[in-house]
Every structure is written in structure tokens, then in C-alpha cells.
């Protein structure tokens, strides 16, 4: 009989700590920009029907599967997805499938940290009134777009870096600060870094959101010449089920809306990133999963529906009107970084509220970006035996190269967009499918149900296992293939065609492939190391 | 804003707020169950 290999390991100090960390990982810019835009674009109220159905049949079940598998692997000594997958499925290929759980968060970090820097930069710039200095209201639209172009370098490759004496006006200094903060917190470890930070950052985020919400709900009709642009109509623009042209029931028959709602739930809860599984692996054997997982999901939904849904679109409607607000809803970046600065410039106390709003976005972004680093740190340490200092240095170098790539190839945000599609969308669908199949069909629902309920503060009914095994995979694959088909046949924004014709897209995919190869090599070394240690542990 | 809009907004916001509040209350009022720091054998 094998002797147990015992060691002390990092674990979460409190249940609230892990809940705040997972909620922080899930709550991001999407809660305050993407969700409101999607809901408003699809006759708001009607959108909520497929949204909540997807939450119950897709989002929550996959989250439960991730939490369960994570703790199962963690109790057996593994915090990285390759290690966890290897424990669950004793097949040679399983740790290599787990490499997706490294590629996805690390590549997403490379561009997400740049967006995080924009949020921090905008908080400062809006507070100082830098965006519209000397401009009249009729120039706000043009100034806002021009500022975004220069700040992010979207007009030309290398623009953000090559601003000569004005580089301090770009997002670069903020990017350096964000990088330093992320890695300082990761270096401090699970309890003194991630848990400590999220335990104050998440409440601060909610307080910021409540401040902005109160301001929005007390606006009334601030533009005397346009009394129809008032709060009630703004809320209606977001929440009314149906419009003059399309009824509620007709909306419900729109398959595209069902697809978008399910996609929004999927990305909002951050399932399929590999992060929840990694975070859950730091739980103790009898720590609660059932209540913690629902609480994290509920926290994410509160931020998205009750806060994001009540702020962004109504305030854009009030100050910009239906037509202009409608133009911006299709793009989170346009909504957040072009439309909202104009809104705050018009708003009474707008510079303060704008500062608070972008601070909120920054807190949402950094609690997410922080979580994206931990999976790779876990593998470098447990798979390669690196110390914290070395793993942080290696990951810091890799992500600095990747972020530098994103910052340089900034024309039309091509590198960022390409990474977001191939890794931040396609690979996530793949990993989520692997996870739900591993839980339902390899680990098995009997073992999975036992794992989910062990130490639980509430009991998850057996019906949920049926949903995880049969309903969630079918739902997920249906969305995945429909989305893939749409992407491949789109006339505009077709990433497959872009890959054939655009050299930046080709370089970006090449970079992604190199990163995957790097992680595959690390996984291969890790497997050898784990096998050697298991042989040594045999009597 | 239509009646349907009010209904959907209040139901959606009410549901997520109530759920989140209940969860936080449950977390704060339920004793944490824990185990030893050691982990099981790597199998």
C-alpha cells in the first residue's frame, strides 16, 4: 500500500475569502459594459428569460462541476489543471488537456491587463477633466474618440509606445503600474495576496457601484430641452420587453438572442477559464462548496443585473438619447471608453462620478486579472518545483512579452481582438466542454454528487447531477457549434477570413501557438516529475 | 417604461439581490467545517 505523501499546503483562510476571490474573478468589465449592451440590444426584458434559464441550466452546473473537481484535485495535492485532470482521469492525455487551463488565463491576462490600465488611466483622466479640456459640448464625441485612439494606440501599430515626449499621456505608465500590482499580490501568495486583496476590493467595488447607482437614480431629466430623456425612459430602454416593432413573444422566438444570453452567462460567470477549478483546489477536504459556489455566482449576478443593468444603459440614454445610445451598445469598448466619458462630462458632479465609475471598473478588472495568474503559478511550482520568486519571474517575463505584443500591435486593437476570439472565446468553449464531460462522464455523477455535498452548508439536489451530465453538455455544445458556424460564415468580423488576410492576426495566432507549446513542454516535465515522486512514495 | 418593463426589472433585480443577500446571510451564520491541512495521498 502506498505511503501517504503529506505536506502542508496553501489553503484559503476563510470561506468568505474564497467567495470574494471567486466572485472577484468573475466580476469584470463585462458585468458593467457587455451585459447592459447585450440586454439593451435584444429588447432588454425579453433577454432576461434566456439569461436566467442559461444561469440555471448551464452557468451554475458548470460552476459546480469546476468547484467539485478543483477541491477533489487539491485534496490530492494538485492545484494546477494538468494535475487535477490527471487525478480525475488516469489517461496519458488528461494533463495535456489541462494545458488549456493555463493557456486561457495567461493569454487573456496579456490583453486584459491592458484594458485594466485603460480603466485606471481613465479614472485619473476623467477626474482631472483631461479628456475634454477646452472643448465645447458639440466637440465631445470627436474628442472622446480621439482621446481613446491616442490613449490606446488604436490608430496605428506602435503608437502607444512611440508617443515621444507624450508617452506619459498613453496607457503605458498605467500598464506598468497594473503589472506591478498584479505580480506583487501574486507574489504574496493566496492568503496575504489574493484573499487579502479581494476581501477589501470586492466590497469597495460594490460601494463604488452603489454611489454611481444612487447618482443615476436621482438624475431625473437633467437636460431641460429634452425632458423625454429621463430616468424612467432610460430604464425602459434597458428593460422593456419588446419594442414598437417586435413583441415580447417574437423576441423569445429569436434564436440569436438565446445564443447571446447563454454566451453572456457563460463568460460572465468565468466558467471554462480554469480559474474556478484552481481556486477551489485550495479548499480543505471538508470545506463547503455548495453554498460558496452559489454565493459567488449570486455575487456576480448582483453586480451584473442589479448594478450594471441599472447604471450603464439608463445613464447613456439620459444624456445621449436613444439613437446615440443605441449606436454604442454593440461594443463594450465604445460604450465604456467613448460614450460614458461624454455622459460624465455632461452630468452634474460628473467628474467625481466618472472617477468612481472607472475606479469600479479598475477594481473589477484587477480582481479578475489577479485570478488569471494563479493557475500558471500553481503549475510552475508543483510541476517544476520552482519557488514563488522564480515562478513569478518566469510568468512575469512571459506575460510582459505577451502584453508588449498586444500594446505594439494596437492598430484596430487587432492583436487584442484576435487573442480574445481564439483564446477568450473558442478555447473557453473547448475547456468548458472538457470539464463538464470529465465531471459527468469520467468522475461520474455519483462521486461528483458526493464531492459536491461533502462539507456543504446546503444540500444540492440529485436533479442537478442529471442536468450536469445530460443537459449542460448538450446546451453547451449547441451554443458552441452555432457560435462557431456563425463566426465562420459571418460577412463582417469573420476571424477565420481575417486570419487568412491579416498579418497581425497571423502573428498573434502564432504567438498563441508558441505559448501553448511552452505550456505543453512544462506539462510534460511536470508529469515526469509527478510520476517520479509517486514511484519514490511507493514502499 | 411599460408595465412589462417594470415587472421584469423588479423581478430580475429583486431575484438576484435577494439571492445574494440570502447567500451572504447563510455564509455568515453557518459554522465553517474544516479539515486538517494535510492532503490525501496522490492517487
PDB file of C-alpha atoms in Angstrom, chain A residues 220-509:
ATOM      1  CA  UNK A 220     -34.487  62.672 -13.217  1.00  0.00           C
ATOM      2  CA  UNK A 221     -34.474  64.581 -16.525  1.00  0.00           C
ATOM      3  CA  UNK A 222     -31.285  66.682 -16.340  1.00  0.00           C
ATOM      4  CA  UNK A 223     -31.475  68.139 -19.884  1.00  0.00           C
ATOM      5  CA  UNK A 224     -34.247  70.741 -19.814  1.00  0.00           C
ATOM      6  CA  UNK A 225     -34.592  70.840 -23.641  1.00  0.00           C
ATOM      7  CA  UNK A 226     -35.119  67.080 -23.772  1.00  0.00           C
ATOM      8  CA  UNK A 227     -37.488  66.044 -20.956  1.00  0.00           C
ATOM      9  CA  UNK A 228     -38.130  62.702 -22.672  1.00  0.00           C
ATOM     10  CA  UNK A 229     -34.528  61.735 -21.874  1.00  0.00           C
ATOM     11  CA  UNK A 230     -35.328  60.915 -18.270  1.00  0.00           C
ATOM     12  CA  UNK A 231     -34.613  58.093 -15.855  1.00  0.00           C
ATOM     13  CA  UNK A 232     -37.879  56.235 -16.408  1.00  0.00           C
ATOM     14  CA  UNK A 233     -37.450  56.174 -20.170  1.00  0.00           C
ATOM     15  CA  UNK A 234     -33.788  55.247 -19.697  1.00  0.00           C
ATOM     16  CA  UNK A 235     -34.769  52.263 -17.586  1.00  0.00           C
ATOM     17  CA  UNK A 236     -37.386  51.418 -20.170  1.00  0.00           C
ATOM     18  CA  UNK A 237     -34.760  51.496 -22.930  1.00  0.00           C
ATOM     19  CA  UNK A 238     -32.930  48.800 -20.985  1.00  0.00           C
ATOM     20  CA  UNK A 239     -35.752  46.720 -19.513  1.00  0.00           C
ATOM     21  CA  UNK A 240     -38.876  46.975 -21.679  1.00  0.00           C
ATOM     22  CA  UNK A 241     -39.677  43.539 -23.135  1.00  0.00           C
ATOM     23  CA  UNK A 242     -40.140  44.238 -26.801  1.00  0.00           C
ATOM     24  CA  UNK A 243     -40.341  47.411 -28.859  1.00  0.00           C
ATOM     25  CA  UNK A 244     -42.839  49.004 -31.238  1.00  0.00           C
ATOM     26  CA  UNK A 245     -41.553  46.713 -33.985  1.00  0.00           C
ATOM     27  CA  UNK A 246     -41.172  43.442 -32.156  1.00  0.00           C
ATOM     28  CA  UNK A 247     -43.242  41.959 -29.359  1.00  0.00           C
ATOM     29  CA  UNK A 248     -42.039  40.121 -26.277  1.00  0.00           C
ATOM     30  CA  UNK A 249     -43.112  36.758 -27.707  1.00  0.00           C
ATOM     31  CA  UNK A 250     -41.481  37.470 -31.040  1.00  0.00           C
ATOM     32  CA  UNK A 251     -38.283  38.325 -29.183  1.00  0.00           C
ATOM     33  CA  UNK A 252     -38.422  34.986 -27.415  1.00  0.00           C
ATOM     34  CA  UNK A 253     -38.503  33.312 -30.799  1.00  0.00           C
ATOM     35  CA  UNK A 254     -35.189  34.920 -31.756  1.00  0.00           C
ATOM     36  CA  UNK A 255     -32.596  32.127 -31.594  1.00  0.00           C
ATOM     37  CA  UNK A 256     -29.759  34.646 -31.774  1.00  0.00           C
ATOM     38  CA  UNK A 257     -30.962  36.194 -28.526  1.00  0.00           C
ATOM     39  CA  UNK A 258     -30.924  32.801 -26.785  1.00  0.00           C
ATOM     40  CA  UNK A 259     -27.405  32.256 -28.062  1.00  0.00           C
ATOM     41  CA  UNK A 260     -26.200  35.650 -26.884  1.00  0.00           C
ATOM     42  CA  UNK A 261     -27.855  35.294 -23.468  1.00  0.00           C
ATOM     43  CA  UNK A 262     -26.292  31.884 -22.879  1.00  0.00           C
ATOM     44  CA  UNK A 263     -22.936  33.234 -24.043  1.00  0.00           C
ATOM     45  CA  UNK A 264     -23.222  36.171 -21.666  1.00  0.00           C
ATOM     46  CA  UNK A 265     -23.921  33.886 -18.683  1.00  0.00           C
ATOM     47  CA  UNK A 266     -21.089  31.626 -19.698  1.00  0.00           C
ATOM     48  CA  UNK A 267     -18.460  34.346 -19.939  1.00  0.00           C
ATOM     49  CA  UNK A 268     -19.839  36.343 -17.023  1.00  0.00           C
ATOM     50  CA  UNK A 269     -19.507  33.506 -14.527  1.00  0.00           C
ATOM     51  CA  UNK A 270     -15.980  32.806 -15.806  1.00  0.00           C
ATOM     52  CA  UNK A 271     -16.649  29.106 -16.231  1.00  0.00           C
ATOM     53  CA  UNK A 272     -14.310  27.327 -18.601  1.00  0.00           C
ATOM     54  CA  UNK A 273     -11.335  29.569 -17.769  1.00  0.00           C
ATOM     55  CA  UNK A 274      -9.685  27.060 -15.460  1.00  0.00           C
ATOM     56  CA  UNK A 275      -9.649  29.628 -12.679  1.00  0.00           C
ATOM     57  CA  UNK A 276     -12.529  28.402 -10.515  1.00  0.00           C
ATOM     58  CA  UNK A 277     -11.055  24.918 -10.527  1.00  0.00           C
ATOM     59  CA  UNK A 278      -7.658  26.266  -9.498  1.00  0.00           C
ATOM     60  CA  UNK A 279      -9.107  28.443  -6.733  1.00  0.00           C
ATOM     61  CA  UNK A 280     -11.289  25.585  -5.442  1.00  0.00           C
ATOM     62  CA  UNK A 281      -8.229  23.342  -5.252  1.00  0.00           C
ATOM     63  CA  UNK A 282      -7.020  25.399  -2.297  1.00  0.00           C
ATOM     64  CA  UNK A 283     -10.014  24.334  -0.213  1.00  0.00           C
ATOM     65  CA  UNK A 284      -9.736  21.713   2.517  1.00  0.00           C
ATOM     66  CA  UNK A 285     -11.409  18.361   2.108  1.00  0.00           C
ATOM     67  CA  UNK A 286     -14.491  19.210   4.150  1.00  0.00           C
ATOM     68  CA  UNK A 287     -14.758  22.875   3.227  1.00  0.00           C
ATOM     69  CA  UNK A 288     -18.142  23.847   1.878  1.00  0.00           C
ATOM     70  CA  UNK A 289     -18.534  24.022  -1.900  1.00  0.00           C
ATOM     71  CA  UNK A 290     -22.298  24.040  -2.365  1.00  0.00           C
ATOM     72  CA  UNK A 291     -23.043  27.338  -0.636  1.00  0.00           C
ATOM     73  CA  UNK A 292     -19.768  29.004  -1.626  1.00  0.00           C
ATOM     74  CA  UNK A 293     -20.315  28.351  -5.315  1.00  0.00           C
ATOM     75  CA  UNK A 294     -23.872  29.693  -5.297  1.00  0.00           C
ATOM     76  CA  UNK A 295     -22.766  32.736  -3.301  1.00  0.00           C
ATOM     77  CA  UNK A 296     -20.036  33.561  -5.810  1.00  0.00           C
ATOM     78  CA  UNK A 297     -22.469  33.179  -8.696  1.00  0.00           C
ATOM     79  CA  UNK A 298     -25.084  35.268  -6.857  1.00  0.00           C
ATOM     80  CA  UNK A 299     -22.476  37.963  -6.220  1.00  0.00           C
ATOM     81  CA  UNK A 300     -21.638  38.043  -9.899  1.00  0.00           C
ATOM     82  CA  UNK A 301     -25.308  38.239 -10.869  1.00  0.00           C
ATOM     83  CA  UNK A 302     -25.977  41.011  -8.346  1.00  0.00           C
ATOM     84  CA  UNK A 303     -23.150  43.086  -9.830  1.00  0.00           C
ATOM     85  CA  UNK A 304     -24.327  42.374 -13.348  1.00  0.00           C
ATOM     86  CA  UNK A 305     -28.121  42.647 -13.178  1.00  0.00           C
ATOM     87  CA  UNK A 306     -28.790  44.871 -10.163  1.00  0.00           C
ATOM     88  CA  UNK A 307     -25.849  47.215 -10.627  1.00  0.00           C
ATOM     89  CA  UNK A 308     -24.630  47.014 -14.230  1.00  0.00           C
ATOM     90  CA  UNK A 309     -28.157  46.668 -15.553  1.00  0.00           C
ATOM     91  CA  UNK A 310     -29.340  49.763 -13.702  1.00  0.00           C
ATOM     92  CA  UNK A 311     -26.401  52.077 -14.448  1.00  0.00           C
ATOM     93  CA  UNK A 312     -24.808  51.962 -17.866  1.00  0.00           C
ATOM     94  CA  UNK A 313     -27.611  51.996 -20.397  1.00  0.00           C
ATOM     95  CA  UNK A 314     -30.042  54.251 -18.468  1.00  0.00           C
ATOM     96  CA  UNK A 315     -27.363  56.914 -17.938  1.00  0.00           C
ATOM     97  CA  UNK A 316     -26.249  56.716 -21.579  1.00  0.00           C
ATOM     98  CA  UNK A 317     -29.884  57.146 -22.661  1.00  0.00           C
ATOM     99  CA  UNK A 318     -30.452  60.124 -20.352  1.00  0.00           C
ATOM    100  CA  UNK A 319     -27.524  62.143 -21.689  1.00  0.00           C
ATOM    101  CA  UNK A 320     -27.103  60.871 -25.244  1.00  0.00           C
ATOM    102  CA  UNK A 321     -30.622  59.902 -26.255  1.00  0.00           C
ATOM    103  CA  UNK A 322     -31.930  56.669 -27.732  1.00  0.00           C
ATOM    104  CA  UNK A 323     -30.279  56.921 -31.140  1.00  0.00           C
ATOM    105  CA  UNK A 324     -26.782  57.719 -29.876  1.00  0.00           C
ATOM    106  CA  UNK A 325     -27.007  55.232 -27.001  1.00  0.00           C
ATOM    107  CA  UNK A 326     -28.172  52.608 -29.449  1.00  0.00           C
ATOM    108  CA  UNK A 327     -25.070  53.190 -31.575  1.00  0.00           C
ATOM    109  CA  UNK A 328     -22.762  52.400 -28.709  1.00  0.00           C
ATOM    110  CA  UNK A 329     -24.455  49.262 -27.321  1.00  0.00           C
ATOM    111  CA  UNK A 330     -22.822  46.968 -29.841  1.00  0.00           C
ATOM    112  CA  UNK A 331     -19.306  47.488 -28.486  1.00  0.00           C
ATOM    113  CA  UNK A 332     -18.238  47.352 -24.841  1.00  0.00           C
ATOM    114  CA  UNK A 333     -15.194  49.500 -25.595  1.00  0.00           C
ATOM    115  CA  UNK A 334     -17.225  52.166 -27.384  1.00  0.00           C
ATOM    116  CA  UNK A 335     -19.793  52.181 -24.587  1.00  0.00           C
ATOM    117  CA  UNK A 336     -17.273  52.307 -21.759  1.00  0.00           C
ATOM    118  CA  UNK A 337     -14.469  54.421 -23.153  1.00  0.00           C
ATOM    119  CA  UNK A 338     -16.166  56.708 -25.658  1.00  0.00           C
ATOM    120  CA  UNK A 339     -19.816  57.128 -24.650  1.00  0.00           C
ATOM    121  CA  UNK A 340     -19.568  57.168 -20.866  1.00  0.00           C
ATOM    122  CA  UNK A 341     -16.839  59.841 -20.636  1.00  0.00           C
ATOM    123  CA  UNK A 342     -19.199  62.116 -22.605  1.00  0.00           C
ATOM    124  CA  UNK A 343     -22.018  61.221 -20.222  1.00  0.00           C
ATOM    125  CA  UNK A 344     -19.908  62.075 -17.173  1.00  0.00           C
ATOM    126  CA  UNK A 345     -18.833  65.378 -18.697  1.00  0.00           C
ATOM    127  CA  UNK A 346     -22.493  66.389 -19.060  1.00  0.00           C
ATOM    128  CA  UNK A 347     -23.545  65.047 -15.661  1.00  0.00           C
ATOM    129  CA  UNK A 348     -23.802  67.202 -12.529  1.00  0.00           C
ATOM    130  CA  UNK A 349     -20.912  66.010 -10.278  1.00  0.00           C
ATOM    131  CA  UNK A 350     -19.882  64.038 -13.327  1.00  0.00           C
ATOM    132  CA  UNK A 351     -16.136  64.148 -12.857  1.00  0.00           C
ATOM    133  CA  UNK A 352     -16.425  62.674  -9.374  1.00  0.00           C
ATOM    134  CA  UNK A 353     -18.953  60.070 -10.505  1.00  0.00           C
ATOM    135  CA  UNK A 354     -16.829  59.270 -13.558  1.00  0.00           C
ATOM    136  CA  UNK A 355     -13.784  58.800 -11.353  1.00  0.00           C
ATOM    137  CA  UNK A 356     -15.767  56.448  -9.111  1.00  0.00           C
ATOM    138  CA  UNK A 357     -17.129  54.535 -12.115  1.00  0.00           C
ATOM    139  CA  UNK A 358     -13.744  53.949 -13.710  1.00  0.00           C
ATOM    140  CA  UNK A 359     -12.306  53.051 -10.310  1.00  0.00           C
ATOM    141  CA  UNK A 360     -15.082  50.469 -10.065  1.00  0.00           C
ATOM    142  CA  UNK A 361     -14.090  49.117 -13.491  1.00  0.00           C
ATOM    143  CA  UNK A 362     -10.441  49.027 -12.420  1.00  0.00           C
ATOM    144  CA  UNK A 363     -11.274  47.066  -9.251  1.00  0.00           C
ATOM    145  CA  UNK A 364     -13.427  44.672 -11.287  1.00  0.00           C
ATOM    146  CA  UNK A 365     -10.583  44.213 -13.757  1.00  0.00           C
ATOM    147  CA  UNK A 366      -7.754  43.708 -11.280  1.00  0.00           C
ATOM    148  CA  UNK A 367      -9.597  41.137  -9.169  1.00  0.00           C
ATOM    149  CA  UNK A 368     -10.123  39.247 -12.431  1.00  0.00           C
ATOM    150  CA  UNK A 369      -6.589  39.656 -13.790  1.00  0.00           C
ATOM    151  CA  UNK A 370      -5.119  38.510 -10.489  1.00  0.00           C
ATOM    152  CA  UNK A 371      -7.034  35.249 -10.734  1.00  0.00           C
ATOM    153  CA  UNK A 372      -5.673  34.666 -14.239  1.00  0.00           C
ATOM    154  CA  UNK A 373      -2.122  34.362 -12.948  1.00  0.00           C
ATOM    155  CA  UNK A 374      -2.643  31.790 -10.194  1.00  0.00           C
ATOM    156  CA  UNK A 375      -3.200  28.674 -12.386  1.00  0.00           C
ATOM    157  CA  UNK A 376       0.183  29.055 -14.096  1.00  0.00           C
ATOM    158  CA  UNK A 377       1.940  29.843 -10.807  1.00  0.00           C
ATOM    159  CA  UNK A 378       0.451  26.624  -9.389  1.00  0.00           C
ATOM    160  CA  UNK A 379       1.818  24.529 -12.259  1.00  0.00           C
ATOM    161  CA  UNK A 380       5.270  26.107 -12.292  1.00  0.00           C
ATOM    162  CA  UNK A 381       5.589  25.440  -8.561  1.00  0.00           C
ATOM    163  CA  UNK A 382       4.080  21.981  -8.231  1.00  0.00           C
ATOM    164  CA  UNK A 383       5.149  20.730 -11.636  1.00  0.00           C
ATOM    165  CA  UNK A 384       8.618  22.193 -11.969  1.00  0.00           C
ATOM    166  CA  UNK A 385       9.481  22.672  -8.315  1.00  0.00           C
ATOM    167  CA  UNK A 386      10.029  26.403  -8.745  1.00  0.00           C
ATOM    168  CA  UNK A 387       9.995  28.707  -5.763  1.00  0.00           C
ATOM    169  CA  UNK A 388       7.475  31.519  -5.631  1.00  0.00           C
ATOM    170  CA  UNK A 389      10.118  34.025  -6.673  1.00  0.00           C
ATOM    171  CA  UNK A 390      11.151  32.017  -9.734  1.00  0.00           C
ATOM    172  CA  UNK A 391       7.607  31.189 -10.842  1.00  0.00           C
ATOM    173  CA  UNK A 392       6.601  34.844 -10.562  1.00  0.00           C
ATOM    174  CA  UNK A 393       9.679  35.880 -12.560  1.00  0.00           C
ATOM    175  CA  UNK A 394       9.025  33.316 -15.315  1.00  0.00           C
ATOM    176  CA  UNK A 395       5.342  34.176 -15.591  1.00  0.00           C
ATOM    177  CA  UNK A 396       6.104  37.878 -15.365  1.00  0.00           C
ATOM    178  CA  UNK A 397       8.508  37.610 -18.290  1.00  0.00           C
ATOM    179  CA  UNK A 398       6.090  35.559 -20.401  1.00  0.00           C
ATOM    180  CA  UNK A 399       3.146  37.880 -19.801  1.00  0.00           C
ATOM    181  CA  UNK A 400       5.269  41.005 -20.256  1.00  0.00           C
ATOM    182  CA  UNK A 401       6.257  39.756 -23.719  1.00  0.00           C
ATOM    183  CA  UNK A 402       2.613  38.999 -24.485  1.00  0.00           C
ATOM    184  CA  UNK A 403       1.345  42.342 -23.233  1.00  0.00           C
ATOM    185  CA  UNK A 404       4.104  44.106 -25.122  1.00  0.00           C
ATOM    186  CA  UNK A 405       2.899  42.304 -28.241  1.00  0.00           C
ATOM    187  CA  UNK A 406      -0.661  43.490 -27.611  1.00  0.00           C
ATOM    188  CA  UNK A 407       0.449  47.055 -26.914  1.00  0.00           C
ATOM    189  CA  UNK A 408       2.623  47.247 -30.040  1.00  0.00           C
ATOM    190  CA  UNK A 409       0.118  45.661 -32.452  1.00  0.00           C
ATOM    191  CA  UNK A 410      -2.571  48.073 -31.373  1.00  0.00           C
ATOM    192  CA  UNK A 411      -3.914  49.166 -34.773  1.00  0.00           C
ATOM    193  CA  UNK A 412      -7.659  48.471 -34.642  1.00  0.00           C
ATOM    194  CA  UNK A 413      -6.822  46.502 -31.481  1.00  0.00           C
ATOM    195  CA  UNK A 414      -6.085  43.605 -33.830  1.00  0.00           C
ATOM    196  CA  UNK A 415      -3.806  41.596 -31.510  1.00  0.00           C
ATOM    197  CA  UNK A 416      -6.172  42.068 -28.567  1.00  0.00           C
ATOM    198  CA  UNK A 417      -9.210  41.164 -30.601  1.00  0.00           C
ATOM    199  CA  UNK A 418      -7.544  38.127 -32.146  1.00  0.00           C
ATOM    200  CA  UNK A 419      -6.478  36.768 -28.753  1.00  0.00           C
ATOM    201  CA  UNK A 420      -9.959  37.449 -27.409  1.00  0.00           C
ATOM    202  CA  UNK A 421     -11.553  35.406 -30.167  1.00  0.00           C
ATOM    203  CA  UNK A 422      -9.249  32.393 -30.399  1.00  0.00           C
ATOM    204  CA  UNK A 423      -8.462  32.058 -26.708  1.00  0.00           C
ATOM    205  CA  UNK A 424     -11.014  34.193 -24.870  1.00  0.00           C
ATOM    206  CA  UNK A 425     -13.938  32.608 -26.717  1.00  0.00           C
ATOM    207  CA  UNK A 426     -13.090  29.475 -28.719  1.00  0.00           C
ATOM    208  CA  UNK A 427     -10.713  27.861 -26.223  1.00  0.00           C
ATOM    209  CA  UNK A 428     -13.055  28.599 -23.330  1.00  0.00           C
ATOM    210  CA  UNK A 429     -15.851  26.682 -25.030  1.00  0.00           C
ATOM    211  CA  UNK A 430     -13.424  23.797 -25.531  1.00  0.00           C
ATOM    212  CA  UNK A 431     -12.240  23.751 -21.921  1.00  0.00           C
ATOM    213  CA  UNK A 432     -15.775  24.066 -20.524  1.00  0.00           C
ATOM    214  CA  UNK A 433     -16.845  21.101 -22.651  1.00  0.00           C
ATOM    215  CA  UNK A 434     -13.875  19.052 -21.402  1.00  0.00           C
ATOM    216  CA  UNK A 435     -14.683  19.968 -17.800  1.00  0.00           C
ATOM    217  CA  UNK A 436     -18.372  19.123 -17.944  1.00  0.00           C
ATOM    218  CA  UNK A 437     -17.675  15.809 -19.691  1.00  0.00           C
ATOM    219  CA  UNK A 438     -14.932  14.915 -17.190  1.00  0.00           C
ATOM    220  CA  UNK A 439     -17.268  15.602 -14.285  1.00  0.00           C
ATOM    221  CA  UNK A 440     -20.363  13.950 -15.668  1.00  0.00           C
ATOM    222  CA  UNK A 441     -18.862  11.027 -17.560  1.00  0.00           C
ATOM    223  CA  UNK A 442     -15.407  10.278 -16.127  1.00  0.00           C
ATOM    224  CA  UNK A 443     -15.593  11.250 -12.470  1.00  0.00           C
ATOM    225  CA  UNK A 444     -19.231  10.196 -12.561  1.00  0.00           C
ATOM    226  CA  UNK A 445     -22.270  11.836 -11.071  1.00  0.00           C
ATOM    227  CA  UNK A 446     -22.387   9.584  -8.003  1.00  0.00           C
ATOM    228  CA  UNK A 447     -18.857  10.531  -6.989  1.00  0.00           C
ATOM    229  CA  UNK A 448     -19.468  14.088  -8.176  1.00  0.00           C
ATOM    230  CA  UNK A 449     -22.630  14.444  -6.097  1.00  0.00           C
ATOM    231  CA  UNK A 450     -20.849  13.122  -3.037  1.00  0.00           C
ATOM    232  CA  UNK A 451     -17.950  15.508  -3.638  1.00  0.00           C
ATOM    233  CA  UNK A 452     -20.244  18.482  -4.173  1.00  0.00           C
ATOM    234  CA  UNK A 453     -22.219  17.898  -0.993  1.00  0.00           C
ATOM    235  CA  UNK A 454     -19.350  16.937   1.312  1.00  0.00           C
ATOM    236  CA  UNK A 455     -18.983  19.625   3.960  1.00  0.00           C
ATOM    237  CA  UNK A 456     -21.793  21.554   2.311  1.00  0.00           C
ATOM    238  CA  UNK A 457     -23.675  24.201   4.259  1.00  0.00           C
ATOM    239  CA  UNK A 458     -26.610  23.487   1.954  1.00  0.00           C
ATOM    240  CA  UNK A 459     -27.539  20.367   0.025  1.00  0.00           C
ATOM    241  CA  UNK A 460     -27.541  20.277  -3.778  1.00  0.00           C
ATOM    242  CA  UNK A 461     -30.336  18.014  -5.049  1.00  0.00           C
ATOM    243  CA  UNK A 462     -29.635  14.972  -7.196  1.00  0.00           C
ATOM    244  CA  UNK A 463     -31.535  16.535 -10.090  1.00  0.00           C
ATOM    245  CA  UNK A 464     -28.591  18.893 -10.592  1.00  0.00           C
ATOM    246  CA  UNK A 465     -26.389  15.916 -11.427  1.00  0.00           C
ATOM    247  CA  UNK A 466     -28.770  14.943 -14.213  1.00  0.00           C
ATOM    248  CA  UNK A 467     -28.528  18.495 -15.552  1.00  0.00           C
ATOM    249  CA  UNK A 468     -24.714  18.471 -15.385  1.00  0.00           C
ATOM    250  CA  UNK A 469     -24.442  15.085 -17.102  1.00  0.00           C
ATOM    251  CA  UNK A 470     -27.034  15.445 -19.845  1.00  0.00           C
ATOM    252  CA  UNK A 471     -28.470  18.945 -20.185  1.00  0.00           C
ATOM    253  CA  UNK A 472     -25.428  21.194 -19.745  1.00  0.00           C
ATOM    254  CA  UNK A 473     -23.204  19.402 -22.290  1.00  0.00           C
ATOM    255  CA  UNK A 474     -25.947  19.401 -24.933  1.00  0.00           C
ATOM    256  CA  UNK A 475     -26.763  23.073 -24.260  1.00  0.00           C
ATOM    257  CA  UNK A 476     -23.075  23.986 -24.291  1.00  0.00           C
ATOM    258  CA  UNK A 477     -22.294  22.110 -27.495  1.00  0.00           C
ATOM    259  CA  UNK A 478     -25.370  23.579 -29.187  1.00  0.00           C
ATOM    260  CA  UNK A 479     -24.186  27.104 -28.345  1.00  0.00           C
ATOM    261  CA  UNK A 480     -20.610  26.298 -29.259  1.00  0.00           C
ATOM    262  CA  UNK A 481     -21.341  24.909 -32.720  1.00  0.00           C
ATOM    263  CA  UNK A 482     -23.939  27.549 -33.511  1.00  0.00           C
ATOM    264  CA  UNK A 483     -21.499  30.255 -32.490  1.00  0.00           C
ATOM    265  CA  UNK A 484     -18.689  28.623 -34.486  1.00  0.00           C
ATOM    266  CA  UNK A 485     -20.876  28.353 -37.568  1.00  0.00           C
ATOM    267  CA  UNK A 486     -21.920  31.991 -37.268  1.00  0.00           C
ATOM    268  CA  UNK A 487     -18.330  33.122 -36.856  1.00  0.00           C
ATOM    269  CA  UNK A 488     -17.146  31.088 -39.821  1.00  0.00           C
ATOM    270  CA  UNK A 489     -19.892  32.348 -42.139  1.00  0.00           C
ATOM    271  CA  UNK A 490     -20.087  35.981 -40.995  1.00  0.00           C
ATOM    272  CA  UNK A 491     -19.640  38.584 -43.692  1.00  0.00           C
ATOM    273  CA  UNK A 492     -18.240  41.135 -41.267  1.00  0.00           C
ATOM    274  CA  UNK A 493     -15.894  40.455 -38.360  1.00  0.00           C
ATOM    275  CA  UNK A 494     -15.061  36.966 -39.622  1.00  0.00           C
ATOM    276  CA  UNK A 495     -11.971  35.937 -37.673  1.00  0.00           C
ATOM    277  CA  UNK A 496     -11.268  32.990 -39.968  1.00  0.00           C
ATOM    278  CA  UNK A 497     -11.098  35.256 -43.010  1.00  0.00           C
ATOM    279  CA  UNK A 498      -9.093  37.823 -41.035  1.00  0.00           C
ATOM    280  CA  UNK A 499      -6.576  35.132 -40.181  1.00  0.00           C
ATOM    281  CA  UNK A 500      -6.059  34.392 -43.853  1.00  0.00           C
ATOM    282  CA  UNK A 501      -5.542  38.001 -44.867  1.00  0.00           C
ATOM    283  CA  UNK A 502      -4.150  39.947 -41.900  1.00  0.00           C
ATOM    284  CA  UNK A 503      -0.500  39.566 -40.915  1.00  0.00           C
ATOM    285  CA  UNK A 504      -1.028  40.835 -37.361  1.00  0.00           C
ATOM    286  CA  UNK A 505      -3.731  38.216 -36.818  1.00  0.00           C
ATOM    287  CA  UNK A 506      -1.356  35.559 -38.163  1.00  0.00           C
ATOM    288  CA  UNK A 507       1.454  36.697 -35.883  1.00  0.00           C
ATOM    289  CA  UNK A 508      -0.934  36.730 -32.931  1.00  0.00           C
ATOM    290  CA  UNK A 509      -2.137  33.187 -33.553  1.00  0.00           C
TER     291      UNK A 509
END
